[in-house]
Tab-separated table of C-alpha atoms and ligand atoms in Angstrom:
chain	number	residue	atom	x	y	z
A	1	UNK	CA	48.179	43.469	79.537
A	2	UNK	CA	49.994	46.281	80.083
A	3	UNK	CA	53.012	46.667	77.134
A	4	UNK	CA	56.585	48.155	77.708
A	5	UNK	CA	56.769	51.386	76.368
A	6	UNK	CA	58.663	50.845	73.090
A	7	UNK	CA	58.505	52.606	70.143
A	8	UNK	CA	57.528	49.402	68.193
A	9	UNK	CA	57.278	50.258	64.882
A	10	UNK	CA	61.083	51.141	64.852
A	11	UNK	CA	62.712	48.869	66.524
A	12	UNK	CA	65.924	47.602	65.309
A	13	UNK	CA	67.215	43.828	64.617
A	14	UNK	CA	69.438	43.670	68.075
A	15	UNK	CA	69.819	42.713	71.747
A	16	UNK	CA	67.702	43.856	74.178
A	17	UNK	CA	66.971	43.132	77.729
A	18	UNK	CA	64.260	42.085	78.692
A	19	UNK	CA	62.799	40.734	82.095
A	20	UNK	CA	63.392	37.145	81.960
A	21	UNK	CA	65.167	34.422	80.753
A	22	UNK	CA	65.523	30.539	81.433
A	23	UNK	CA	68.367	27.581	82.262
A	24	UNK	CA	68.426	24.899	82.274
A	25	UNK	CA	71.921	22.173	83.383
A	26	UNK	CA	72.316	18.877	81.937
A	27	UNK	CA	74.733	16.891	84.433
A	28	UNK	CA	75.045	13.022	84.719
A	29	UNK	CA	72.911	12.579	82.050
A	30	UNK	CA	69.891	14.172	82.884
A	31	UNK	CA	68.378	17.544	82.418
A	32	UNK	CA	67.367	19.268	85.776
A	33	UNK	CA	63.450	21.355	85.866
A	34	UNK	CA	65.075	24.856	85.024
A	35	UNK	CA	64.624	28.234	86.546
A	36	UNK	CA	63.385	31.441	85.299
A	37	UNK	CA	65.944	34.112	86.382
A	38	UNK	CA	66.401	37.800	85.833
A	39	UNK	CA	70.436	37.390	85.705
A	40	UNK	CA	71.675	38.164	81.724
A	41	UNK	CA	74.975	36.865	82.855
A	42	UNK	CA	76.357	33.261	82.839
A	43	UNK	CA	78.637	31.963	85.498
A	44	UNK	CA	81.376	29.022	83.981
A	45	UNK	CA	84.398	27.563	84.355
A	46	UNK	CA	86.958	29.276	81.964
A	47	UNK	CA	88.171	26.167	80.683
A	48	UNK	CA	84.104	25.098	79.357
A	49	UNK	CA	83.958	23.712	75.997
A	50	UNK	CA	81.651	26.799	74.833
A	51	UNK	CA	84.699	28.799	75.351
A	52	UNK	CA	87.607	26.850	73.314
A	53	UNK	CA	86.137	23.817	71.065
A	54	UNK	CA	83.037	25.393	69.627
A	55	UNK	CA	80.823	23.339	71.602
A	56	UNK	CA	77.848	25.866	71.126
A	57	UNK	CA	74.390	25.459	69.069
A	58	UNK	CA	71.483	27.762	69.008
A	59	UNK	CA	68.119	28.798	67.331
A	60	UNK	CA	66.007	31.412	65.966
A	61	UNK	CA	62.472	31.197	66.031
A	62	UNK	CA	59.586	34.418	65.980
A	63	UNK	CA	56.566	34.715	68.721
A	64	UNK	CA	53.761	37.195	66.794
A	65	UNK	CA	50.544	38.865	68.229
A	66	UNK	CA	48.063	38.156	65.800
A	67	UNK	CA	44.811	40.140	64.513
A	68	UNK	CA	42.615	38.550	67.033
A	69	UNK	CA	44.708	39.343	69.675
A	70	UNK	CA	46.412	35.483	69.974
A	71	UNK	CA	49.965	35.356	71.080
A	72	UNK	CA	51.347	32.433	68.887
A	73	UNK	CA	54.665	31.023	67.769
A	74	UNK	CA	55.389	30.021	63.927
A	75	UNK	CA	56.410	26.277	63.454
A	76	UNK	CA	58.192	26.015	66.436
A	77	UNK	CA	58.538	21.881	66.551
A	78	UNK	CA	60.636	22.556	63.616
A	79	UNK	CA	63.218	24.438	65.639
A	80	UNK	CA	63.189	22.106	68.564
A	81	UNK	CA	63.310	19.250	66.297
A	82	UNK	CA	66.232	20.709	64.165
A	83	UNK	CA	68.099	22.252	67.669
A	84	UNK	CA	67.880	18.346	68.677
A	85	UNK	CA	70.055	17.701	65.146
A	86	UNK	CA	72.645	20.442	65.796
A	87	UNK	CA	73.397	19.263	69.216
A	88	UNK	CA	73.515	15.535	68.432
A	89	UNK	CA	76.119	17.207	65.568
A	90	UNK	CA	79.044	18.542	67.849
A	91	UNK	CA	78.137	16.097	70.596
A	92	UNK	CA	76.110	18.141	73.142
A	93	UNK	CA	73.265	16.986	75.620
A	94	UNK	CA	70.425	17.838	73.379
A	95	UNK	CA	66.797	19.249	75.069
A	96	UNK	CA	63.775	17.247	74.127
A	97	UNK	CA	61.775	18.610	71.511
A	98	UNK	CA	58.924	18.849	74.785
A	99	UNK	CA	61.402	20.596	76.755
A	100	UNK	CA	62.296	23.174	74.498
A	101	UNK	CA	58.642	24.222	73.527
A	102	UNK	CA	58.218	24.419	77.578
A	103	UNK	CA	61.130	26.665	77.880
A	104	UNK	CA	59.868	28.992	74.856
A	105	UNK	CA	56.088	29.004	76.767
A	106	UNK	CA	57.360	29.584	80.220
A	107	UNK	CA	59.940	32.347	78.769
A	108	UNK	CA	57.417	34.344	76.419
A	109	UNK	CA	54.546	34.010	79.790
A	110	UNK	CA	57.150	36.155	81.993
A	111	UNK	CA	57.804	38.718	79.105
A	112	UNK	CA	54.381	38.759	78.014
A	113	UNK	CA	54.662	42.963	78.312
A	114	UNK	CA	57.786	42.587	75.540
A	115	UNK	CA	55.419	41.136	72.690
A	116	UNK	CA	55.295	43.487	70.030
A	117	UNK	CA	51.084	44.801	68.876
A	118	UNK	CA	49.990	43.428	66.159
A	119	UNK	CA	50.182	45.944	62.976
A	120	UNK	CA	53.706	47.413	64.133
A	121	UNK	CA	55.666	44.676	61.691
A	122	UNK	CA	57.667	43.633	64.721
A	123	UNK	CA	58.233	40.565	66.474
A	124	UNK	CA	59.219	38.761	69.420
A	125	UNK	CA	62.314	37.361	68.712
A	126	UNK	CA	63.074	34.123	70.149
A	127	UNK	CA	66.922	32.890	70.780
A	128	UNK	CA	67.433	29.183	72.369
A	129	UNK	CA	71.181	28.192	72.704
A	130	UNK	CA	72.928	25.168	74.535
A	131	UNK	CA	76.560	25.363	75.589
A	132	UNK	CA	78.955	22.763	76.862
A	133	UNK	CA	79.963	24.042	80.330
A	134	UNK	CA	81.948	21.446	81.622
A	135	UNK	CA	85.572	21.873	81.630
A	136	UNK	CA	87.791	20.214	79.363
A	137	UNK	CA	91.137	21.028	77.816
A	138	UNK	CA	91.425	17.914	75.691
A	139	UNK	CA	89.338	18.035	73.078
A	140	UNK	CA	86.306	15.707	74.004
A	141	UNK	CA	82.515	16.760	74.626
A	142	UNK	CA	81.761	18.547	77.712
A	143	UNK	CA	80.133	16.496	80.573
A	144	UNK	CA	77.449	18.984	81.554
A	145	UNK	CA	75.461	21.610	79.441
A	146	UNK	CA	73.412	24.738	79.556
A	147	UNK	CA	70.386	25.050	77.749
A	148	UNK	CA	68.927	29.092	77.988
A	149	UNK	CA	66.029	30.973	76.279
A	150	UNK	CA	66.060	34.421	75.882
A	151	UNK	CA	63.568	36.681	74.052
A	152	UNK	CA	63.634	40.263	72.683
A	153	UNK	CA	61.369	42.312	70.361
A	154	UNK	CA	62.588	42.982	66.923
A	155	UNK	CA	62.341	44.820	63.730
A	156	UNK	CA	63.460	43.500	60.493
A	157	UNK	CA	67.000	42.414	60.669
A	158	UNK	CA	68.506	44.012	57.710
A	159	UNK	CA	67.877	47.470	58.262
A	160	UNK	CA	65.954	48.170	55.102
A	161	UNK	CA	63.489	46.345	56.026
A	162	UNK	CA	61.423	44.959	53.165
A	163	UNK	CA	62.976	46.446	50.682
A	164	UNK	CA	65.888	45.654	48.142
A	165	UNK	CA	68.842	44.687	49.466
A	166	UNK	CA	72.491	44.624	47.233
A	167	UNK	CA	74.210	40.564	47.467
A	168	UNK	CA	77.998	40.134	46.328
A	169	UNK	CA	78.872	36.847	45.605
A	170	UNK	CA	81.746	35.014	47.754
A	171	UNK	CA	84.128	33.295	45.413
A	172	UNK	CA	87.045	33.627	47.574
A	173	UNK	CA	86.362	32.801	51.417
A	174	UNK	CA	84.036	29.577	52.368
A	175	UNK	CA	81.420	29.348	54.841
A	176	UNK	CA	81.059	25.832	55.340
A	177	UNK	CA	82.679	22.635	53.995
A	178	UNK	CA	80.049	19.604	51.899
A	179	UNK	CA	80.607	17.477	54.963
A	180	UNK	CA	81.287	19.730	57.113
A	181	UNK	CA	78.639	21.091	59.834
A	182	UNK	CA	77.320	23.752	57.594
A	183	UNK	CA	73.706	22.321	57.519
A	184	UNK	CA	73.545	22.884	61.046
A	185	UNK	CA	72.992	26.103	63.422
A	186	UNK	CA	75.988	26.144	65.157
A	187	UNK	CA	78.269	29.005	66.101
A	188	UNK	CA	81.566	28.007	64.713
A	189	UNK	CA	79.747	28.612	60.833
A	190	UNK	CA	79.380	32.101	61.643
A	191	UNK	CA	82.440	32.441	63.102
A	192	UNK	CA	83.992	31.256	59.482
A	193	UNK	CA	81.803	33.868	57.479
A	194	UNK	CA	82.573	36.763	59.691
A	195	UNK	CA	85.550	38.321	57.233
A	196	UNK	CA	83.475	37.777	54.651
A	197	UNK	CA	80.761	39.308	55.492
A	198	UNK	CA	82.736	42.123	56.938
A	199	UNK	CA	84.663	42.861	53.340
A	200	UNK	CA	81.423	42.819	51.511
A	201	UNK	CA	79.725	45.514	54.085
A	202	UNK	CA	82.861	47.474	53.874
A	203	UNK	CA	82.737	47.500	49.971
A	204	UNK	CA	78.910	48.189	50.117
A	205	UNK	CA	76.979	45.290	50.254
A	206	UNK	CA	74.224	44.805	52.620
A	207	UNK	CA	75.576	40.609	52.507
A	208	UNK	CA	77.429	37.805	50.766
A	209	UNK	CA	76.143	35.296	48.327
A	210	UNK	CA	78.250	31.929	49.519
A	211	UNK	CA	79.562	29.242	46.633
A	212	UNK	CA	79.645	25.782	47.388
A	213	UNK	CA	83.162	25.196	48.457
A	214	UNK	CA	84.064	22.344	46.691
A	215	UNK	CA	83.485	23.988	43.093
A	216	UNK	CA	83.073	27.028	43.402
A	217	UNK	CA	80.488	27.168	40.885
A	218	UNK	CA	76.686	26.099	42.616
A	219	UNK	CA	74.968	28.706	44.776
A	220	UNK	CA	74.997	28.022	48.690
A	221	UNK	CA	73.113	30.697	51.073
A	222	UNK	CA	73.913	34.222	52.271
A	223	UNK	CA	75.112	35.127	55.343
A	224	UNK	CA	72.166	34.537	57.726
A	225	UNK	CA	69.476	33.585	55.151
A	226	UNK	CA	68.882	30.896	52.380
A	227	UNK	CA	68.439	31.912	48.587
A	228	UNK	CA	65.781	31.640	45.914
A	229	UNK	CA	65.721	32.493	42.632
A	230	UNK	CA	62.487	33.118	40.262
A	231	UNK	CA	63.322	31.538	36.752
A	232	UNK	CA	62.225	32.579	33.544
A	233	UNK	CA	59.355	30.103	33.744
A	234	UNK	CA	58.415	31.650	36.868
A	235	UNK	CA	59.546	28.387	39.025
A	236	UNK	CA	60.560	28.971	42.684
A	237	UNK	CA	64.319	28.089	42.759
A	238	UNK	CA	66.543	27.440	45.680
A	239	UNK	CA	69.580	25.247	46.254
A	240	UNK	CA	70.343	22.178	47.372
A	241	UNK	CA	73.448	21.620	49.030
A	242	UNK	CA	75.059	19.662	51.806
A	243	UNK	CA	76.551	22.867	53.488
A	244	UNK	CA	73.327	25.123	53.867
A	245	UNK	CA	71.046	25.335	57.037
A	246	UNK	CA	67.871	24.271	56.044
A	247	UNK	CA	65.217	27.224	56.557
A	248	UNK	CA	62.347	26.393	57.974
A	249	UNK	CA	61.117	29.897	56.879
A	250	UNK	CA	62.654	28.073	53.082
A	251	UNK	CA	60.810	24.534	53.428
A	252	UNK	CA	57.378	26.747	54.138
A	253	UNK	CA	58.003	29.268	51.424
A	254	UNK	CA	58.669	26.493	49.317
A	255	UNK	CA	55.146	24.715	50.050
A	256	UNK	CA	52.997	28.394	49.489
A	257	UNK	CA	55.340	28.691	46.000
A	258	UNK	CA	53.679	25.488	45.188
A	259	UNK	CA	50.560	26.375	45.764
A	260	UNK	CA	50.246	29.577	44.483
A	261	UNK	CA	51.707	27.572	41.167
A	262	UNK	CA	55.615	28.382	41.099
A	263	UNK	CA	56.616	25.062	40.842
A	264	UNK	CA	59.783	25.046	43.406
A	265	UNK	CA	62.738	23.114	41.991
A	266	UNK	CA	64.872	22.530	45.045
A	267	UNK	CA	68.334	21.193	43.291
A	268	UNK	CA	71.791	22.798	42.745
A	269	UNK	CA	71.729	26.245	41.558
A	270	UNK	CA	74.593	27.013	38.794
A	271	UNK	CA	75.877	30.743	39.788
A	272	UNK	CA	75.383	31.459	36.451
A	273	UNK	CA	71.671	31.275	36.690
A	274	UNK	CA	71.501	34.356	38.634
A	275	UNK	CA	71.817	36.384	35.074
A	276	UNK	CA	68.386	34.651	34.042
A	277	UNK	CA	66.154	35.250	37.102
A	278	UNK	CA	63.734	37.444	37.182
A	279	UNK	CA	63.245	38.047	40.767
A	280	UNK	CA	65.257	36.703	44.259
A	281	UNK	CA	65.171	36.774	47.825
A	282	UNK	CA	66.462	35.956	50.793
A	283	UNK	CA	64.337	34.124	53.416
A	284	UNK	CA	65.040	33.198	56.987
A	285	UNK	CA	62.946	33.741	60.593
A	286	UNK	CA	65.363	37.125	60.908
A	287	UNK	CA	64.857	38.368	57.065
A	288	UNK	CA	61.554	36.741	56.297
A	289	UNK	CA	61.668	37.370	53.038
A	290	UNK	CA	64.217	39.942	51.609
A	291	UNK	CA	64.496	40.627	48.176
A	292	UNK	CA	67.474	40.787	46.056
A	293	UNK	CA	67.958	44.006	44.019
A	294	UNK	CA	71.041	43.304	42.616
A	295	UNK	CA	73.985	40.390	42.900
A	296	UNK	CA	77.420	41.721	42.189
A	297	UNK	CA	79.452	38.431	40.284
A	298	UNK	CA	83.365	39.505	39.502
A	299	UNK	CA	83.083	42.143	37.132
A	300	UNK	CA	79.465	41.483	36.630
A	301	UNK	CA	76.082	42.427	38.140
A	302	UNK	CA	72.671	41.023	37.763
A	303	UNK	CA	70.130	43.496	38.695
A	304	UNK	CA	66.353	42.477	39.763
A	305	UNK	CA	64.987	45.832	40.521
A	306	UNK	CA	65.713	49.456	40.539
A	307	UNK	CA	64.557	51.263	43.483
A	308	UNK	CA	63.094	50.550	46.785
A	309	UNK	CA	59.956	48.634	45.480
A	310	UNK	CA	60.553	45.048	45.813
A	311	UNK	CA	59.695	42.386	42.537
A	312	UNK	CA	56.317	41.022	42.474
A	313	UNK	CA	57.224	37.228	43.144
A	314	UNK	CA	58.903	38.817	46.481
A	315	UNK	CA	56.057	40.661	47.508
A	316	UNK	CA	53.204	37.978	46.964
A	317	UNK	CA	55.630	35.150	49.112
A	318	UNK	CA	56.044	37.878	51.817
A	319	UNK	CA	52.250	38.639	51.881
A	320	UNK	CA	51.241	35.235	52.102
A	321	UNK	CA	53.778	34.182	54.710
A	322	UNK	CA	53.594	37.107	56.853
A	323	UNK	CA	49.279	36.758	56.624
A	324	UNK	CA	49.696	33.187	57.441
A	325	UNK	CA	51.969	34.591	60.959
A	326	UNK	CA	49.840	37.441	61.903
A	327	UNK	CA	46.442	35.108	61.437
A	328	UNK	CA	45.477	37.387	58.394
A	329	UNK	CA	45.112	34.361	56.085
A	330	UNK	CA	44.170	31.167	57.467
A	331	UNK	CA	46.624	28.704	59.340
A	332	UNK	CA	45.542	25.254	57.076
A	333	UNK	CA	48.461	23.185	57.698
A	334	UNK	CA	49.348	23.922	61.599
A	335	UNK	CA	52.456	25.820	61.596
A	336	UNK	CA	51.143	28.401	63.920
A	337	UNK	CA	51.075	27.464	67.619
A	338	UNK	CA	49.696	29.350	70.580
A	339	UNK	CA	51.807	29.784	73.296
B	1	PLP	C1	69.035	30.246	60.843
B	1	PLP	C2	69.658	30.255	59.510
B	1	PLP	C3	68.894	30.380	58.337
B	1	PLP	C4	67.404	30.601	58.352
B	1	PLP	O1	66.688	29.509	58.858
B	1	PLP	P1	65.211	29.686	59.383
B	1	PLP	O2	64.850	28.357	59.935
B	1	PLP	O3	64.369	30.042	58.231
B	1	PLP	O4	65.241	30.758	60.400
B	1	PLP	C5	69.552	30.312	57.120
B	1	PLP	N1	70.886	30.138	57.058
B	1	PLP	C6	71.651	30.029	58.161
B	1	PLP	C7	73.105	29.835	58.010
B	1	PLP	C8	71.050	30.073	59.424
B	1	PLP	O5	71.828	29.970	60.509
């Protein structure tokens, strides 16, 4: 194979063109075969859906090259399934979960030359979205939708890679509502935690710690990530709430924490717990696993770590799941997939 000639062990967490991506057009109910085309731009009628009413869902998954040279995705019928759940959310045409692994395959095949070595700690980032298309300026669903895949490589997406990063918590601005459509991956939810996120970077923070919005007193996620907390006991603990995304990088984390004996209480998270922990993270596809140095509460700060080297509950999760995605530790309950 030959490679694109990237400096690969310093790539950064952003867009990047690469040779190919694919669409797909869901019209009078059915889905058409889809095209591979080198085009980065869409074509649409200014008054789509996408464009006014949010009508707009997407995912995240990673493609790795592992030690023995395989070219594999991590738990990707987890994204198509949970893309499928977004979309049936705001009312779009959803792809089948078949169709959407396709799409991945037949994207990653034509930038094959994109896919990071193994060894340089990147990735190939994968980014599915669908977008009503149709135009409407009522507000009702669209009547036809795009489905695309496009793939990058990446670094790790907060800069420091994995090292301590600095959390504030949000008491203030919400991200997303109980019953709201916080617990899926759509792109109004970011939308709402832009100004947050912006004031916290501005005052120094690498991100925000959201509350639940209806007290203002449980734990929801960060920005882009979910949280976990490492109690006194030495129990994995992350929140349950309506308005959270559910990480699929969370849900696997949470099944190695309970094997390597950290018990993982998944249940509402007082904010006030964060002052007993002895370690925390962030986790996502994009972070992996980032740990938490310190979390800035009002007037008060909890601090995990001092320095650059991350907490030893951090570092044995991110070994574990990072061996298990780079076939350094074996695969024993099928999350990895070749593609
Ligand atoms: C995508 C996302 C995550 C991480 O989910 P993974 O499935 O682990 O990638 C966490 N929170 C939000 C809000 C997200 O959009």
């Amino acid at each position: 194979m030959n490679r694109a000639d990237l400096d690969w062990g310093n790539l950064a967490f952003g867009y990047r063109k690469t040779d190919y991506n694919i669409r797909y057009t869901w019209k009078d109910g059915n889905w058409n075969e889809g095209t591979l085309t080198k085009d980065e731009n869409i074509n649409m009628p200014m008054a789509a859906t996408c464009l006014h009413y949010g009508q707009e869902a997407f995912e995240g998954l990673k493609v790795f090259e592992q030690k023995n040279g395989d070219i594999v995705a991590f738990r990707i019928e987890e994204n198509a399934r949970r893309m499928v759940r977004s979309c049936n959310k705001i009312f779009m045409a959803a792809p089948p979960e078949e169709m959407f692994i396709d799409a991945v395959r037949k994207t990653v095949e034509a930038n094959r030359k994109f896919v990071p070595p193994y060894g340089t700690g990147a990735s190939l980032y994968v980014r599915p979205l669908v977008i009503g298309t149709g135009p409407q300026i009522g507000v009702k669903p669209a009547d036809e939708y795009v489905f695309i895949v496009f793939v990058m490589p990446v670094g790790p997406y907060f800069k420091e890679g994995f090292k301590p990063i600095n959390l504030i918590v949000e008491s203030e601005y919400d991200r997303a509502a109980p019953n709201g459509i916080g617990d899926v991956k759509v792109g109004g939810n970011y939308a709402a935690g832009l100004r947050a996120s912006i004031r916290a970077k501005k005052a120094g923070f690498t991100e925000v710690l959201y509350l639940d919005a209806k007290e203002k007193r449980y734990i929801d996620e960060s920005g882009p990530a979910n949280f976990f907390g490492i109690d006194q006991n030495g129990h994995y603990v992350t929140p349950h709430s309506e308005s959270i995304l559910p990480s699929i990088t969370n849900m696997s984390i949470v099944a190695l924490a309970e094997e390597m004996g950290m018990k993982p209480e998944r249940r509402p998270v007082d904010v006030e717990e964060i002052f007993s922990f002895k370690d925390a993270g962030c986790c996502g596809t994009a972070a992996v696993i980032t740990p938490v140095g310190s979390i800035t509460y009002g007037d008060r700060k909890a601090v995990y770590v001092e320095g650059d080297t991350p907490g030893e509950y951090c570092t044995a999760l991110y070994k574990k799941l990072t061996g298990i995605q780079l076939g350094e530790e074996p695969d024993t309950r099928g999350w990895i997939r070749k593609i």
